[in-house]
């Protein structure tokens, strides 16, 4: 029994970063209707950047999220400004192809720079734990969860309270409306992609203290982000958040109940169930 | 004997009562106008009749058969076809291909469908544009295409959703003549119209909807003199609407 | 008349081509035809019906594994087993289609549903002893044509060419059929099609099943061309991507799109492999990614539509 409770707790904690990652995807899709197939690869770049700062300058990954967030922000903004903005009126499938191309480039450049072997950020506290009753908590996972939560909250406040955030939400609700009020839509697009990418870049850094990674890790996170966003409900902030926690827990449980290599199947089954019974997602509204 | 009978139909979205207990009959060969201010629930009523929405309560019967629960293509296959307020041509298909899609509803082979489509293009005055792409059409031509496509399915009842909207008086006049010609071929017509000139010119009977409810019915002349109708249209440029300029 | 002549000339060239070119080129041509065929199968659903699928690897793998297992366990010739695989793939597609189309899932949702379905298949395949799990499934080579096994590349060349010709023929017929007209209408505007009497659910299901079955037939070819099946190759997302990108690059929803796209990408792939494979790991694929991005930026409507547009401008007065 305690094994399952333990799995749920661990999954919940990891789920916090999943949420942050999915929020980024949801934001990018909501505003531009672009599926960011390079989402996980942007995350992996955030991870490598943290790794590099850690091994060369000894910067703690929890500190380097500032750098990785900004760097991946620039990467995302560049992809939007330099590539996606140029083909806005092309058929939908072309945008997919473009993002697949970007994903290929990001993954394989990472492969060229870092090689195929998994890397890990071995902090002094990597193995620290503490007990609460019968449950053991990994310190890095708790810290990561707290920071992911704080960043998600920050994003929420930014979208709700600032003019820029309101502009992004306006573009997300109704592109034509935003055009009519005179917003420079292309700038909003660039900004939105940048912010979405920054979320996933920071999420990457936050995972490095407890998760080894390699260039091919990106694809897994891309697919996981897709899952979460559909499960939670497309376009719903809270949905992406709750979906992240749910998927985190279901994977963690799946690894215990089934075999670890089958852990993803639980979240896929969850996805199919959602599509069957609540296709708009847990917290989504309408289509 | 009514061909289409709508009884006590309601639809709410969240707390909003879009259509509330609406009943009416449409007799074979009739041309019934459905008017009302913006947001009165006209288009929702169309969605309910044509199978795009399922009514919360009430019944819709067509030729003695209940339509509730049928999907739009079922309704079309039974002989009742609708058009869309904002014309929705298949943008990357030619005008002819657009109409062929409609015609294939009643024939199995393309060759026959093309023949029907060409006839419909002739009827609607689009024959000269058969090879143009859907996206290249002007607004009046899009409206005509919408009609041609619907007619190609061989309907007994045509549900027209604001076909005159956005047209200038000359174009409106031409389209009125076309709708009359279609009616002359024996097609029963229910038309939503905002342009009063069109309603007055076309409808034998008019139904007025406001806030989702029927507030008046009768001949066009009776209805425009009805105080309730005038009140409902207050705030809108009723006199202007009568001239037909939007 | 001119068209027929051109077609005959092209046919003659294609018949003699494999005998003139070196074996590496034969390989290249086989891959080109074969992916063009898979692209043609994808095109029915993704290009004509406009339902983008990122999970065709699942159908492909079902075709490959079914015929391989039937042959090794039950001694059923792959020539027959491939149709069993096609039937199974069609069945799976109907299941996924039911899930997706029942609620009118469109665009993004449908893409992700297909991707998830393929991933589930991959994870299951990895854990099925019958399919060899992580080790994969090896097929013993016995040069017996009845077992879909041949000496040398030339028979495979003609089979791949035959597949492509048959697949293109099916799409050609589709374009002229009621089904084809309906699929295109659904792609352009689903609600408007419904209003015109098109049972959009039914026709999308038909398109999906047809596309899945044809893809599965291609899977059998792969099984007996490579003699080795591994879930992380045949069922990987990257494989679904491979199937999908050629028709999109060439022009989705056109009959020549998958063919042109396959030729172009095969050339680009070969270019990046030849000149960059010797370098660092990942370089050639990264270059390929860059080339893909460039193609999208410069031909955002696809190769065939762009060519057709240019031709029309050079020859005014000729419609379509």
PDB file of C-alpha atoms in Angstrom, chain A residues 103-235:
ATOM      1  CA  UNK A 103      12.667  19.490 -33.759  1.00  0.00           C
ATOM      2  CA  UNK A 104      15.048  17.450 -35.915  1.00  0.00           C
ATOM      3  CA  UNK A 105      17.580  20.262 -35.937  1.00  0.00           C
ATOM      4  CA  UNK A 106      17.407  20.881 -32.189  1.00  0.00           C
ATOM      5  CA  UNK A 107      17.661  17.207 -31.284  1.00  0.00           C
ATOM      6  CA  UNK A 108      20.522  16.471 -33.612  1.00  0.00           C
ATOM      7  CA  UNK A 109      22.524  19.574 -32.839  1.00  0.00           C
ATOM      8  CA  UNK A 110      22.273  18.518 -29.197  1.00  0.00           C
ATOM      9  CA  UNK A 111      23.515  15.112 -30.282  1.00  0.00           C
ATOM     10  CA  UNK A 112      26.468  16.706 -32.063  1.00  0.00           C
ATOM     11  CA  UNK A 113      27.379  18.881 -29.116  1.00  0.00           C
ATOM     12  CA  UNK A 114      26.775  16.516 -26.204  1.00  0.00           C
ATOM     13  CA  UNK A 115      26.764  13.054 -27.698  1.00  0.00           C
ATOM     14  CA  UNK A 116      24.197  10.318 -27.174  1.00  0.00           C
ATOM     15  CA  UNK A 117      25.102   9.287 -23.607  1.00  0.00           C
ATOM     16  CA  UNK A 118      22.796  10.362 -20.781  1.00  0.00           C
ATOM     17  CA  UNK A 119      24.008  13.243 -18.624  1.00  0.00           C
ATOM     18  CA  UNK A 120      23.051  14.086 -15.106  1.00  0.00           C
ATOM     19  CA  UNK A 121      23.556  17.071 -12.847  1.00  0.00           C
ATOM     20  CA  UNK A 122      25.024  15.620  -9.671  1.00  0.00           C
ATOM     21  CA  UNK A 123      24.295  18.209  -7.035  1.00  0.00           C
ATOM     22  CA  UNK A 124      25.320  17.667  -3.415  1.00  0.00           C
ATOM     23  CA  UNK A 125      21.684  17.426  -2.427  1.00  0.00           C
ATOM     24  CA  UNK A 126      20.675  15.101  -5.281  1.00  0.00           C
ATOM     25  CA  UNK A 127      20.071  12.209  -2.935  1.00  0.00           C
ATOM     26  CA  UNK A 128      18.785  14.140   0.100  1.00  0.00           C
ATOM     27  CA  UNK A 129      15.483  12.937   1.458  1.00  0.00           C
ATOM     28  CA  UNK A 130      13.263  13.578   4.417  1.00  0.00           C
ATOM     29  CA  UNK A 131      10.455  11.619   5.962  1.00  0.00           C
ATOM     30  CA  UNK A 132       6.924  12.714   6.690  1.00  0.00           C
ATOM     31  CA  UNK A 133       5.303   9.836   8.527  1.00  0.00           C
ATOM     32  CA  UNK A 134       5.763   6.720   6.401  1.00  0.00           C
ATOM     33  CA  UNK A 135       6.435   8.647   3.205  1.00  0.00           C
ATOM     34  CA  UNK A 136       9.867   9.583   1.989  1.00  0.00           C
ATOM     35  CA  UNK A 137      10.305  12.848   0.081  1.00  0.00           C
ATOM     36  CA  UNK A 138      13.190  13.529  -2.281  1.00  0.00           C
ATOM     37  CA  UNK A 139      14.421  17.000  -1.543  1.00  0.00           C
ATOM     38  CA  UNK A 140      15.113  17.931  -5.182  1.00  0.00           C
ATOM     39  CA  UNK A 141      11.664  16.835  -6.251  1.00  0.00           C
ATOM     40  CA  UNK A 142      10.050  18.937  -3.550  1.00  0.00           C
ATOM     41  CA  UNK A 143      12.161  21.962  -4.460  1.00  0.00           C
ATOM     42  CA  UNK A 144      11.394  21.464  -8.140  1.00  0.00           C
ATOM     43  CA  UNK A 145       7.697  21.182  -7.431  1.00  0.00           C
ATOM     44  CA  UNK A 146       7.705  24.379  -5.400  1.00  0.00           C
ATOM     45  CA  UNK A 147       9.562  26.342  -8.071  1.00  0.00           C
ATOM     46  CA  UNK A 148       7.406  24.971 -10.884  1.00  0.00           C
ATOM     47  CA  UNK A 149       4.333  25.997  -8.953  1.00  0.00           C
ATOM     48  CA  UNK A 150       5.762  29.467  -8.383  1.00  0.00           C
ATOM     49  CA  UNK A 151       6.594  29.888 -12.067  1.00  0.00           C
ATOM     50  CA  UNK A 152       3.144  28.701 -13.126  1.00  0.00           C
ATOM     51  CA  UNK A 153       1.581  31.154 -10.706  1.00  0.00           C
ATOM     52  CA  UNK A 154       3.816  33.887 -12.095  1.00  0.00           C
ATOM     53  CA  UNK A 155       2.685  33.071 -15.619  1.00  0.00           C
ATOM     54  CA  UNK A 156      -0.922  33.123 -14.492  1.00  0.00           C
ATOM     55  CA  UNK A 157      -0.546  36.547 -12.912  1.00  0.00           C
ATOM     56  CA  UNK A 158       1.298  37.827 -15.963  1.00  0.00           C
ATOM     57  CA  UNK A 159      -1.503  36.699 -18.272  1.00  0.00           C
ATOM     58  CA  UNK A 160      -4.219  38.038 -15.988  1.00  0.00           C
ATOM     59  CA  UNK A 161      -2.810  41.264 -14.641  1.00  0.00           C
ATOM     60  CA  UNK A 162      -0.477  42.834 -17.185  1.00  0.00           C
ATOM     61  CA  UNK A 163      -1.341  44.591 -20.419  1.00  0.00           C
ATOM     62  CA  UNK A 164       0.950  42.309 -22.385  1.00  0.00           C
ATOM     63  CA  UNK A 165      -0.677  39.285 -20.813  1.00  0.00           C
ATOM     64  CA  UNK A 166      -4.118  40.584 -21.629  1.00  0.00           C
ATOM     65  CA  UNK A 167      -3.040  41.129 -25.199  1.00  0.00           C
ATOM     66  CA  UNK A 168      -1.832  37.552 -25.433  1.00  0.00           C
ATOM     67  CA  UNK A 169      -5.085  36.280 -24.025  1.00  0.00           C
ATOM     68  CA  UNK A 170      -7.045  38.440 -26.427  1.00  0.00           C
ATOM     69  CA  UNK A 171      -5.093  36.952 -29.319  1.00  0.00           C
ATOM     70  CA  UNK A 172      -5.767  33.505 -27.937  1.00  0.00           C
ATOM     71  CA  UNK A 173      -9.511  34.056 -27.616  1.00  0.00           C
ATOM     72  CA  UNK A 174     -10.036  35.594 -30.973  1.00  0.00           C
ATOM     73  CA  UNK A 175      -7.276  36.485 -33.353  1.00  0.00           C
ATOM     74  CA  UNK A 176      -9.430  38.685 -35.511  1.00  0.00           C
ATOM     75  CA  UNK A 177     -10.666  40.646 -32.530  1.00  0.00           C
ATOM     76  CA  UNK A 178      -7.115  41.308 -31.465  1.00  0.00           C
ATOM     77  CA  UNK A 179      -6.282  42.439 -34.972  1.00  0.00           C
ATOM     78  CA  UNK A 180      -9.173  44.849 -34.911  1.00  0.00           C
ATOM     79  CA  UNK A 181      -8.068  46.567 -31.725  1.00  0.00           C
ATOM     80  CA  UNK A 182      -4.824  47.338 -33.466  1.00  0.00           C
ATOM     81  CA  UNK A 183      -2.465  44.978 -31.721  1.00  0.00           C
ATOM     82  CA  UNK A 184       0.581  44.142 -33.733  1.00  0.00           C
ATOM     83  CA  UNK A 185      -0.319  40.512 -33.931  1.00  0.00           C
ATOM     84  CA  UNK A 186       3.056  39.298 -35.149  1.00  0.00           C
ATOM     85  CA  UNK A 187       4.780  40.804 -32.122  1.00  0.00           C
ATOM     86  CA  UNK A 188       2.273  39.168 -29.802  1.00  0.00           C
ATOM     87  CA  UNK A 189       2.912  35.870 -31.572  1.00  0.00           C
ATOM     88  CA  UNK A 190       6.662  36.184 -31.130  1.00  0.00           C
ATOM     89  CA  UNK A 191       6.260  37.063 -27.488  1.00  0.00           C
ATOM     90  CA  UNK A 192       3.807  34.242 -26.849  1.00  0.00           C
ATOM     91  CA  UNK A 193       6.047  31.619 -28.428  1.00  0.00           C
ATOM     92  CA  UNK A 194       8.968  32.984 -26.446  1.00  0.00           C
ATOM     93  CA  UNK A 195       7.068  32.738 -23.184  1.00  0.00           C
ATOM     94  CA  UNK A 196       5.783  29.268 -23.967  1.00  0.00           C
ATOM     95  CA  UNK A 197       9.312  28.172 -24.774  1.00  0.00           C
ATOM     96  CA  UNK A 198      10.687  29.826 -21.631  1.00  0.00           C
ATOM     97  CA  UNK A 199       8.227  27.758 -19.570  1.00  0.00           C
ATOM     98  CA  UNK A 200       9.453  24.516 -21.034  1.00  0.00           C
ATOM     99  CA  UNK A 201      13.102  25.599 -20.887  1.00  0.00           C
ATOM    100  CA  UNK A 202      12.774  26.390 -17.192  1.00  0.00           C
ATOM    101  CA  UNK A 203      10.894  23.142 -16.654  1.00  0.00           C
ATOM    102  CA  UNK A 204      13.882  21.367 -18.188  1.00  0.00           C
ATOM    103  CA  UNK A 205      16.336  22.960 -15.790  1.00  0.00           C
ATOM    104  CA  UNK A 206      14.079  22.149 -12.863  1.00  0.00           C
ATOM    105  CA  UNK A 207      14.174  18.472 -13.760  1.00  0.00           C
ATOM    106  CA  UNK A 208      17.928  18.138 -14.057  1.00  0.00           C
ATOM    107  CA  UNK A 209      18.584  17.544 -10.312  1.00  0.00           C
ATOM    108  CA  UNK A 210      16.743  14.233 -10.431  1.00  0.00           C
ATOM    109  CA  UNK A 211      16.449  13.190 -14.052  1.00  0.00           C
ATOM    110  CA  UNK A 212      19.225  12.022 -16.387  1.00  0.00           C
ATOM    111  CA  UNK A 213      18.673  13.098 -19.963  1.00  0.00           C
ATOM    112  CA  UNK A 214      19.972  12.685 -23.504  1.00  0.00           C
ATOM    113  CA  UNK A 215      19.119  14.302 -26.835  1.00  0.00           C
ATOM    114  CA  UNK A 216      16.446  11.714 -27.535  1.00  0.00           C
ATOM    115  CA  UNK A 217      14.646  12.555 -24.262  1.00  0.00           C
ATOM    116  CA  UNK A 218      12.989  15.473 -26.026  1.00  0.00           C
ATOM    117  CA  UNK A 219      10.529  13.411 -28.007  1.00  0.00           C
ATOM    118  CA  UNK A 220       9.182  11.768 -24.879  1.00  0.00           C
ATOM    119  CA  UNK A 221       8.486  15.159 -23.336  1.00  0.00           C
ATOM    120  CA  UNK A 222       6.915  16.486 -26.507  1.00  0.00           C
ATOM    121  CA  UNK A 223       4.478  13.592 -26.535  1.00  0.00           C
ATOM    122  CA  UNK A 224       3.846  13.872 -22.801  1.00  0.00           C
ATOM    123  CA  UNK A 225       3.048  17.573 -23.181  1.00  0.00           C
ATOM    124  CA  UNK A 226       0.565  16.762 -25.946  1.00  0.00           C
ATOM    125  CA  UNK A 227      -1.091  14.199 -23.712  1.00  0.00           C
ATOM    126  CA  UNK A 228      -1.396  16.534 -20.780  1.00  0.00           C
ATOM    127  CA  UNK A 229      -2.886  19.336 -22.774  1.00  0.00           C
ATOM    128  CA  UNK A 230      -5.596  17.112 -24.223  1.00  0.00           C
ATOM    129  CA  UNK A 231      -6.335  15.444 -20.909  1.00  0.00           C
ATOM    130  CA  UNK A 232      -6.570  18.766 -19.105  1.00  0.00           C
ATOM    131  CA  UNK A 233      -8.490  20.554 -21.809  1.00  0.00           C
ATOM    132  CA  UNK A 234      -7.071  22.620 -24.622  1.00  0.00           C
ATOM    133  CA  UNK A 235      -6.916  26.307 -23.846  1.00  0.00           C
TER     134      UNK A 235
END
